Coordinates of C-alpha atoms and ligand atoms in Angstrom, one line a residue:
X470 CA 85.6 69.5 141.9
X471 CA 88.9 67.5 141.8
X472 CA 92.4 68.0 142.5
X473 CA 95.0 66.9 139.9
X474 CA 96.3 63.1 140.4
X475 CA 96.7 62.0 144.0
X476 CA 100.0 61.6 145.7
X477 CA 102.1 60.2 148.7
X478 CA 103.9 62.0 151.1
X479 CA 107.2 60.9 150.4
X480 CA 110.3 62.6 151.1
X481 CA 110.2 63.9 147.6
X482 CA 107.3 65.3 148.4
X483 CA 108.2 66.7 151.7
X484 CA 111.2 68.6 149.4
X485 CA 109.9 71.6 148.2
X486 CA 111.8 71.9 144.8
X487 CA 110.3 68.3 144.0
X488 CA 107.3 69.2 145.1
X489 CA 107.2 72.5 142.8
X490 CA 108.0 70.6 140.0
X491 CA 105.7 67.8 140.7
X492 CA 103.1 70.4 140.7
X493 CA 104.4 72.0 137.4
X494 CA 103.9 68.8 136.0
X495 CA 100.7 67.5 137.0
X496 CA 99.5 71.4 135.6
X497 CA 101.3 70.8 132.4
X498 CA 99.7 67.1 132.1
X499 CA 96.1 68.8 132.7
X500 CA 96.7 71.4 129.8
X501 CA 97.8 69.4 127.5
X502 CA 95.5 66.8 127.6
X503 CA 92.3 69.4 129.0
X504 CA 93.1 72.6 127.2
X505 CA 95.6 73.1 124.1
X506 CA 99.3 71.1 122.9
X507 CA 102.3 72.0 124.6
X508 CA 105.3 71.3 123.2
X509 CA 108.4 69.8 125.2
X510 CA 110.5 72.2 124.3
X511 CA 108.1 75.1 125.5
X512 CA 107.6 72.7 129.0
X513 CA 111.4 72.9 129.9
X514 CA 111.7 76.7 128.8
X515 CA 109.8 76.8 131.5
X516 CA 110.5 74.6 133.9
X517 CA 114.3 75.5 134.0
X518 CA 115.2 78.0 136.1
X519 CA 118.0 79.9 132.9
X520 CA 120.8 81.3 135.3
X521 CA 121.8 80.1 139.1
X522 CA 124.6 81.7 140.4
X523 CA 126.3 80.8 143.4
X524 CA 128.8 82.7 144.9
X525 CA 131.4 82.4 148.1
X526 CA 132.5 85.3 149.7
X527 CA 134.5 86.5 153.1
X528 CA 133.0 88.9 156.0
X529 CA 135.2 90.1 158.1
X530 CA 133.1 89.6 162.0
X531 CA 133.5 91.9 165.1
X532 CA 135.6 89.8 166.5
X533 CA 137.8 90.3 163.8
X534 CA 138.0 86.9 162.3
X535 CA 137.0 86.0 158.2
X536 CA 134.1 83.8 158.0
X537 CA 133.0 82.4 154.4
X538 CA 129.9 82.7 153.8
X539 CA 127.5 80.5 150.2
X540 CA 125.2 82.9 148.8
X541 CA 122.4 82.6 145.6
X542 CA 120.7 84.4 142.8
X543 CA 118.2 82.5 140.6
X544 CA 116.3 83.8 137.7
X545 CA 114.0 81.5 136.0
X546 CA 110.6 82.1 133.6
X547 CA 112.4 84.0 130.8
X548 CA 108.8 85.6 129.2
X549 CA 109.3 88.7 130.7
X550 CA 112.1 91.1 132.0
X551 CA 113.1 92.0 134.9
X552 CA 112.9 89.2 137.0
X553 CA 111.7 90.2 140.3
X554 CA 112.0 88.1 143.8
X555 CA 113.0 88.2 147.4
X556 CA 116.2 87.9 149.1
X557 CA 116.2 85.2 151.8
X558 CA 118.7 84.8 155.0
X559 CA 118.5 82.0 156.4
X560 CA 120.8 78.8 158.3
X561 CA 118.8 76.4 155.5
X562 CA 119.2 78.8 152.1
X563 CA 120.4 76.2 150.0
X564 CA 120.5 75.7 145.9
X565 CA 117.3 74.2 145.5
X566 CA 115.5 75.9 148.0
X567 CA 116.5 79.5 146.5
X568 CA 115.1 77.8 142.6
X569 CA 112.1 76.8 144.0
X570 CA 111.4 79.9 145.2
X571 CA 112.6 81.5 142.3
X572 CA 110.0 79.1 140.2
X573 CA 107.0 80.1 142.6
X574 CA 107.9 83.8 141.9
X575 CA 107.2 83.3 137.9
X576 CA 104.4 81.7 138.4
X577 CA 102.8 84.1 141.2
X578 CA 103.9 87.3 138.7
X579 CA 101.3 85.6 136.2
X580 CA 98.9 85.3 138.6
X581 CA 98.5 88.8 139.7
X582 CA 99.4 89.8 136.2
X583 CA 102.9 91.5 136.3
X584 CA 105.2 92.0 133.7
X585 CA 107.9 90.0 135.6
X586 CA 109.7 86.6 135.6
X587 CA 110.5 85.1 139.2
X588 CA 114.1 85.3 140.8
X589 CA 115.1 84.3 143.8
X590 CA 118.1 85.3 146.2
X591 CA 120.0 84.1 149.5
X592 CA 122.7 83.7 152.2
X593 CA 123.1 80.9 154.0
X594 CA 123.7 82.5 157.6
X595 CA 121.9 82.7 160.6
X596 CA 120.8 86.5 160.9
X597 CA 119.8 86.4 164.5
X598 CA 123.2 85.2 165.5
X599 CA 124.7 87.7 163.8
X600 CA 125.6 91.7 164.5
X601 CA 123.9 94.9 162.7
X602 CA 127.4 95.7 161.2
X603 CA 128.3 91.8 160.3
X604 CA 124.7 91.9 158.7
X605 CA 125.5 95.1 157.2
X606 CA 129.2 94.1 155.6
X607 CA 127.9 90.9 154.7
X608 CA 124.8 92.1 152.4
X609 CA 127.2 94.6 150.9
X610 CA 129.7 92.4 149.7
X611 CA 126.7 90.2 148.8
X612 CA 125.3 92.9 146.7
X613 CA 128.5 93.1 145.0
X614 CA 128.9 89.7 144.4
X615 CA 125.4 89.7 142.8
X616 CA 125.7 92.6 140.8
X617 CA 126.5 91.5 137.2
X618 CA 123.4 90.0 137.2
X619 CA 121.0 92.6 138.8
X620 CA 119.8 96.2 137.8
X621 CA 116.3 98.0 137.4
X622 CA 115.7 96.3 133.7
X623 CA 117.7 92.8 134.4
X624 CA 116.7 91.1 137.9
X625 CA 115.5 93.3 141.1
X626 CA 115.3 92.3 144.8
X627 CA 113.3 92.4 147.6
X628 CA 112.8 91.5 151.5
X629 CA 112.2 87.6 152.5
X630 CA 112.7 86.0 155.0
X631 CA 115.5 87.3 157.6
X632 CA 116.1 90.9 155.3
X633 CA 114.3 93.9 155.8
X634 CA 114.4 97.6 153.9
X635 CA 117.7 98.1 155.8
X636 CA 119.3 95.4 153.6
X637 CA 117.7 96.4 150.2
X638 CA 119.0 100.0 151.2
X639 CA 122.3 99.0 151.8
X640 CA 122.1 97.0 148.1
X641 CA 120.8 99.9 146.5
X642 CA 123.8 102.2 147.8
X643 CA 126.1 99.4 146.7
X644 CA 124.4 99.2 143.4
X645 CA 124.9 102.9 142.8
X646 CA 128.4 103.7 143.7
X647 CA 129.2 100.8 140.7
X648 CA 126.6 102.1 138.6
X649 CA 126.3 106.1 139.3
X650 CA 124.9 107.1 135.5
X651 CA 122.2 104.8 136.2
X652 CA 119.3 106.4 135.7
X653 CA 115.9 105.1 138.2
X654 CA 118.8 103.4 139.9
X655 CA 116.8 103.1 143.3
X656 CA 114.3 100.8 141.1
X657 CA 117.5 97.8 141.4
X658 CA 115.2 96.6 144.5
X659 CA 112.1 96.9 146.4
X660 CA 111.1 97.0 149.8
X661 CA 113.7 99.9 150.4
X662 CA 113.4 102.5 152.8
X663 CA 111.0 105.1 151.8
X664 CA 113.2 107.8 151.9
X665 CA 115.1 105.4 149.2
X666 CA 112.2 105.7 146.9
X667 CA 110.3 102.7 148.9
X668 CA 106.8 103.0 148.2
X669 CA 104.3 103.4 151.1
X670 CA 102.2 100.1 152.2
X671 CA 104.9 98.0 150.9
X672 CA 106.3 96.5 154.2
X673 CA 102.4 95.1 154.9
X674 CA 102.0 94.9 151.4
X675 CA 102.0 90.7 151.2
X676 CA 99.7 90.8 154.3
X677 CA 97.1 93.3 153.3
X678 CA 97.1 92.0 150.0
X679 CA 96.5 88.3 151.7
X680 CA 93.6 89.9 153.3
X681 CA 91.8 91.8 150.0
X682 CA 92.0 88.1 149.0
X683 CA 90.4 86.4 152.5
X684 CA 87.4 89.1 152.4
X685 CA 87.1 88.8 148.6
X686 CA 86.5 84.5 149.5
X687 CA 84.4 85.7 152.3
X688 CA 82.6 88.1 150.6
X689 CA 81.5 85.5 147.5
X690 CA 80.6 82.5 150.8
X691 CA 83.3 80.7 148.9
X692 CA 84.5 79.4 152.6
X693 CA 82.2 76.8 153.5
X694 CA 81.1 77.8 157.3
X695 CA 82.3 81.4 157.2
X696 CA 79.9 84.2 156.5
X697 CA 81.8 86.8 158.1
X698 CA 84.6 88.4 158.4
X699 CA 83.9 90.3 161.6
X700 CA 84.0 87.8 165.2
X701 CA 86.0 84.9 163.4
X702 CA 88.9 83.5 164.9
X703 CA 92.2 83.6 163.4
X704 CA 96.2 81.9 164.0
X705 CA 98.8 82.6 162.5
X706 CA 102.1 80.7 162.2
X707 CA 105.3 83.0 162.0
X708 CA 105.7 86.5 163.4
X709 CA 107.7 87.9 161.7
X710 CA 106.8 91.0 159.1
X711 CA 104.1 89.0 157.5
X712 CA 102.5 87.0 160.2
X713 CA 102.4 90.6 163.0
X714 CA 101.2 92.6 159.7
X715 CA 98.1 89.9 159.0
X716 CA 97.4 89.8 162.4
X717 CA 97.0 93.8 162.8
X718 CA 95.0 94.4 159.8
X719 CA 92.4 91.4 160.1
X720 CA 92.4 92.6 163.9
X721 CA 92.1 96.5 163.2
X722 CA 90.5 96.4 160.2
X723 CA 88.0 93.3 159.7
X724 CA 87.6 92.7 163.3
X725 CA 88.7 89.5 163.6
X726 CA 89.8 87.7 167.1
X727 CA 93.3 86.6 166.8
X728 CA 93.7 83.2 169.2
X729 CA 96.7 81.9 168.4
X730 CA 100.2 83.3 167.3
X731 CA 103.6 81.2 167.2
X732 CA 107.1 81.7 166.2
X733 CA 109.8 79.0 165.5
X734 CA 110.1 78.5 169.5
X735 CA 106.4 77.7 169.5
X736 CA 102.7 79.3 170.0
X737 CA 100.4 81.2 172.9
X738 CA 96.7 80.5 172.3
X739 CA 93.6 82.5 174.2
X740 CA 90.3 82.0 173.5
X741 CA 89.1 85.6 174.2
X742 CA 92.0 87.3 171.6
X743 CA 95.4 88.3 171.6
X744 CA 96.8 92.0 171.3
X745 CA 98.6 92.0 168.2
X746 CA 100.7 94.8 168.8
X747 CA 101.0 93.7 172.9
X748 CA 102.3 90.0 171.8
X749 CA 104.8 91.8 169.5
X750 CA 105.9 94.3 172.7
X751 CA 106.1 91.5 174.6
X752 CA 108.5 89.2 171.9
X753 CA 110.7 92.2 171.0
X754 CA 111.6 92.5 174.8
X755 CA 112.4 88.1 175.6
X756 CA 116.1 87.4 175.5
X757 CA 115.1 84.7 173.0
X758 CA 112.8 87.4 170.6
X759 CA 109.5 84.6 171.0
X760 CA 106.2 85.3 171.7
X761 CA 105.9 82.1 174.3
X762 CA 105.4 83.2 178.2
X763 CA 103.3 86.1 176.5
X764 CA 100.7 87.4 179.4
X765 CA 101.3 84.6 181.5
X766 CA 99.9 81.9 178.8
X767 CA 100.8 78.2 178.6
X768 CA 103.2 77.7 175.8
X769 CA 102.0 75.4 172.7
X770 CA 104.0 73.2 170.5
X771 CA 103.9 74.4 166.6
X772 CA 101.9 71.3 165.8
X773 CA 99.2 72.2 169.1
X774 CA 98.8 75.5 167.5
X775 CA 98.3 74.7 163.9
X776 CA 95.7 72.7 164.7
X777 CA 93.7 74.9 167.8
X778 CA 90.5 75.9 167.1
X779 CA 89.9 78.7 164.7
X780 CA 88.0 79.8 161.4
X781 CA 91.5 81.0 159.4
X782 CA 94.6 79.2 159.7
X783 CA 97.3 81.8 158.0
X784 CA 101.0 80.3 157.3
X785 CA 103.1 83.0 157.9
X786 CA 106.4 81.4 158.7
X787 CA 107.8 79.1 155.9
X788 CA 107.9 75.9 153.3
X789 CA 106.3 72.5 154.3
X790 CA 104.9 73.2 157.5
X791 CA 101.5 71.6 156.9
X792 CA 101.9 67.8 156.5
X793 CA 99.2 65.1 156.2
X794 CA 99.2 64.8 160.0
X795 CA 98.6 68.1 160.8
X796 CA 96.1 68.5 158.1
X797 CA 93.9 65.7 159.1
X798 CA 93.4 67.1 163.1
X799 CA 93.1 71.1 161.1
X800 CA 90.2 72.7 162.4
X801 CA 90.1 75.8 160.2
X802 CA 87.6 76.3 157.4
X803 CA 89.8 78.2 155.2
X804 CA 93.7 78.6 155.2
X805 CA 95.2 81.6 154.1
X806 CA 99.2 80.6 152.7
X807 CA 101.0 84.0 153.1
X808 CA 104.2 82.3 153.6
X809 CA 105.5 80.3 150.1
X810 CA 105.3 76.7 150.2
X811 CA 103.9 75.8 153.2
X812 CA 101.6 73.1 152.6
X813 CA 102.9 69.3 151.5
X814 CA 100.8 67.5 148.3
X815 CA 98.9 64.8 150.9
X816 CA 97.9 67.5 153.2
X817 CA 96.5 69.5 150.2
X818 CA 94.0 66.4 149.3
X819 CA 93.4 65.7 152.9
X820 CA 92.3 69.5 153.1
X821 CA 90.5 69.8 150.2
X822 CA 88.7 66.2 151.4
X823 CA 88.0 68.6 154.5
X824 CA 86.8 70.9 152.4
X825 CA 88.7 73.2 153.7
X826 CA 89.2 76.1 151.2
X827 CA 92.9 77.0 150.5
X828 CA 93.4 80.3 149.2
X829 CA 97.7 79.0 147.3
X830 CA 100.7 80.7 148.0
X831 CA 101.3 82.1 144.6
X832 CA 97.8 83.8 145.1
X833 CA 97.4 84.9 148.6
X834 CA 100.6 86.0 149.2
X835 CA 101.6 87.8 145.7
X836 CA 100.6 91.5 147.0
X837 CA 104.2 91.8 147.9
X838 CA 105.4 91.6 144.6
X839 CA 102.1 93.5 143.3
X840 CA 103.3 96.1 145.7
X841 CA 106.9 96.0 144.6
X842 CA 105.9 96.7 141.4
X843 CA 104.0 100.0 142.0
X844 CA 107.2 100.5 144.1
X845 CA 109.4 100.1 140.4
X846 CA 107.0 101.8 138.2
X847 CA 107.3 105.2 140.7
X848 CA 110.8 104.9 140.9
X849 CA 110.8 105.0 137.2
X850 CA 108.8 107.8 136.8
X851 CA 110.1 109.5 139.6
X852 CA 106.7 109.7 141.2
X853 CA 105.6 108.8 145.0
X854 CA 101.7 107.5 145.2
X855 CA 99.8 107.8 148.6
X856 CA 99.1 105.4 150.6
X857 CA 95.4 105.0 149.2
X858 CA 96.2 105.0 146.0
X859 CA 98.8 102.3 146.8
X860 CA 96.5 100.3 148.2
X861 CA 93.2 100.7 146.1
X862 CA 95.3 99.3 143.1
X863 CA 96.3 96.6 145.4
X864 CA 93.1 95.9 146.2
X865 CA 92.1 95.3 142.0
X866 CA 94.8 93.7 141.2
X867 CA 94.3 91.4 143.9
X868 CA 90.5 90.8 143.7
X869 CA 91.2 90.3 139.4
X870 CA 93.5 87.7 140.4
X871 CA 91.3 86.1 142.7
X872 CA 88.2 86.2 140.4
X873 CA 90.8 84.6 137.8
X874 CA 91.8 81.7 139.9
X875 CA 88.3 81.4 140.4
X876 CA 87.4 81.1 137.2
X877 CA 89.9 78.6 136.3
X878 CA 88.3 76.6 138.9
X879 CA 85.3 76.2 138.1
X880 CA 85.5 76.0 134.3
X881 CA 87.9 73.1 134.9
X882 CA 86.2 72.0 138.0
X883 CA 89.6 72.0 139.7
X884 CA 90.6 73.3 143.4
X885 CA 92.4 76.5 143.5
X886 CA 95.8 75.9 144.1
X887 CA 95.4 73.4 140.7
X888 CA 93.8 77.1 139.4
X889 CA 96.2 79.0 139.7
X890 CA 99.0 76.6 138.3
X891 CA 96.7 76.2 134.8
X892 CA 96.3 79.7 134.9
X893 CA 99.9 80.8 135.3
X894 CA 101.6 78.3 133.5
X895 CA 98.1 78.6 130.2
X896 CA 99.1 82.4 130.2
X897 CA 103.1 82.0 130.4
X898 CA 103.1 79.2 127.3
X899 CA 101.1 81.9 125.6
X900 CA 103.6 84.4 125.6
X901 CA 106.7 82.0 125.1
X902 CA 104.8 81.6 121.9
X903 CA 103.4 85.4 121.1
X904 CA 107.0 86.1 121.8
X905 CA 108.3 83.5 119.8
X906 CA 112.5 82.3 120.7
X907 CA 115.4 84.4 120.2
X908 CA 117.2 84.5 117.6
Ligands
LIG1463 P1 110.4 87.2 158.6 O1 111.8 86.8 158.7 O2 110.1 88.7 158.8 O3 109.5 86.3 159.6 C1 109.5 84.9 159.6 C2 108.9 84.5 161.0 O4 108.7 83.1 160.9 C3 109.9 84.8 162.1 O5 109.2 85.3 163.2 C4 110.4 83.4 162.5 O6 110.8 83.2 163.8 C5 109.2 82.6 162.1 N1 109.5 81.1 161.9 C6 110.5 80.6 161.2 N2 110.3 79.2 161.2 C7 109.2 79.0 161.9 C8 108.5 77.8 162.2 N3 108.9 76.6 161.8 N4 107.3 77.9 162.8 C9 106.8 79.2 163.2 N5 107.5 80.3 163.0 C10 108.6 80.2 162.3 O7 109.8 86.8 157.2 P2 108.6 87.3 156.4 O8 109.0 88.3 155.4 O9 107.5 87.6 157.3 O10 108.2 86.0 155.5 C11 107.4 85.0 156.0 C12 106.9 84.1 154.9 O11 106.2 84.9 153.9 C13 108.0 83.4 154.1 O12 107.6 82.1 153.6 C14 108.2 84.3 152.9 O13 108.8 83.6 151.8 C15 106.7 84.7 152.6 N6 106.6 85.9 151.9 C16 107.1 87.1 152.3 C17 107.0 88.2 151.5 C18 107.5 89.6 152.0 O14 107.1 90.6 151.3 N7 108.2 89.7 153.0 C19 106.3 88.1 150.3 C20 105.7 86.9 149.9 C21 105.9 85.8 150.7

């Protein structure tokens, strides 16, 4: 098996938006000469993300000043509308980081098999410096600055990193009062508040969904030194919804040991298993909302806990947090990427060298989205699934996809984050051409 051509971890490669389209590249390379002609013009069509907006806007803050604050929307992969992708607020939300998160979204839609192209949304800010009501004024005018550009059938939300239901509910409300004929109008985003129209499992949607793909690798002894499930050790980087959501269900329900948990502060380790739940108490009740001092243990750099002993290693946090370094001390036989990005070109060979099995981003963490889209379909038909049926058609969608990737592999003898770029981007340049090019 073989990645696709080697690389060198330069500071292009430690960009992420370089990085995305390095790896679009090298796909597009591989089909063309492996699999069928792609044309140039079909390459940029879908390479180019077709509308970035940027937008500046005031907020007034408690204190009573006006601050200005730089927020995004990106919408790129014009096959199919809506576009459909995350809302990020962060201090680093810049341009390029909100398109390459937008281009990961288009792909990840064709990997799970959703009639969606990828988007992408931000505000630079720093949300933990910042009131409820300043976050609250500021997603509002946000909304409204975005709104030309959004609705159920054009582009739709959801949480990332920093936003929660409470912000897609106050974008929903915003969206209506401009919009009150609407009809569906609660399906402008996902991830709302249930009594919004949210659809149950969504918030532990991207985690669960991470996990029907971890069990499905287990299950098929794709993971070279795992065989089970049940007693193996697990860290996860990031605790935020994604990272304290894996952590519960591969504790609760798999019966996993979780050893190792860190936020951006840094990590606590035990040998003998942490309390999800107790670790997330304990965080929720520090001054500085981090999970080190937990129980007494000795606090751990990000790089010591990346690379502690365990059987899963599960990115939870965000991009390019992996490098070569880190990957070549890695101890984990199989890493689960639940957070988008997070692993750099050179680690990814040095990995896969390791034969460490890396179950890619646009893969492992796409339940989100899959659940977001059961979340659109009922608002559209004005139903409300239960939370088994919810997760049941999770659970296909995100076993097909797996078995897809899988496929891919091994027919083109290619690792799986390779996979599931020649899958995505084989399937998308099939319906730019069923579709054919307006007008
Ligand atoms: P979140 O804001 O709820 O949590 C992020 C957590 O990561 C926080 O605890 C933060 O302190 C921590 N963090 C930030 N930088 C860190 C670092 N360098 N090292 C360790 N921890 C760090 O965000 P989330 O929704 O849980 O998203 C996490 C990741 O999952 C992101 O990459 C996001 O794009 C990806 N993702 C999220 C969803 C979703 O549905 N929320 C879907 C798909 C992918």
């Amino acid at each position: 098996m073989t990645t696709l051509p080697r690389s060198q971890e330069t500071q292009e490669e430690l960009d992420f938006l370089k990085r995305t389209k390095l790896g679009f590249d090298k796909a597009i390379q591989f089909i063309s000469s492996e699999i069928k002609p792609v044309e140039k013009g079909v390459v940029e069509f879908l390479q180019q993300p077709f509308r970035q907006l940027t937008v500046r806007f005031p907020v007034q803050m408690d204190n009573g000043s006006i601050e200005m604050f730089t927020g995004y929307r990106v919408q790129q992969g014009r096959i199919y509308e809506p576009t459909k992708g995350g809302i990020r607020y962060a201090p680093d939300v810049d341009l390029d980081l909100v398109t390459a998160l937008a281009f990961d979204m288009s792909l990840k839609c064709q990997v799970v098999g959703l009639p969606y192209g990828g988007a992408k949304g931000g505000v630079r800010c720093n949300p933990k410096k910042m009131s409820r009501a300043e976050l609250d004024r500021l997603t509002r005018r946000y909304a409204y600055e975005i709104l030309p550009i959004i609705g159920p059938d054009t582009d739709v939300p959801a949480p990332d990193v920093g936003t929660s239901e409470r912000e897609m509910g106050v974008i929903y409300d915003t969206y209506k009062m401009f919009n009150p004929q609407t009809p569906y109008a609660s399906a402008v985003v996902t991830g709302k508040p249930i009594n919004l129209g949210g659809s149950k499992g969504r918030k532990e949607a991207t985690a669960q969904g991470g996990a029907f793909v971890l069990e499905e690798a287990v299950n098929q002894k794709h993971v070279e030194g795992l065989g089970s499930l049940k007693d193996s050790t697990v860290v996860v980087q990031g605790y935020g919804n994604v990272g304290f959501n894996i952590a519960n269900i591969l504790n609760d329900d798999y019966g996993c040991r979780i050893v190792g948990i860190c936020d951006s502060k840094g990590g606590v380790y035990c040998e003998d298993g942490l309390n999800p739940r107790k670790v997330m108490a304990y965080k929720e009740s520090t001054p500085d909302q981090s999970v080190i001092g937990y129980d007494g243990f000795k606090a751990l750099s990000q790089e010591e806990l990346l690379t502690s002993p365990c059987d899963i290693l599960v990115p939870a946090a965000k991009e390019t947090q992996i490098l070569g370094g880190i990957a070549k001390d890695l101890e984990a036989d199989v890493i689960l990427e639940l957070a988008n990005g997070p692993t750099t070109n050179l680690a990814d060979e040095i990995l896969f060298d390791k034969k460490v099995f890396v179950l890619p981003d646009i893969l492992a963490n796409a339940g989100g989205v899959t659940v977001s889209y059961f979340e659109w379909l009922q608002n559209k038909a004005g139903e409300s699934w239960d939370l088994n049926q919810v997760r049941e058609k999770l659970q296909r969608k995100m076993t097909t996809a797996y078995n897809n990737v899988v496929e891919t592999s091994k027919l083109y003898n290619l690792d799986m984050r390779s996979a599931a770029f020649v899958f995505a981007i084989s399937k998308s340049i099939d319906i730019v051409r069923e579709r054919g090019i307006f007008p």
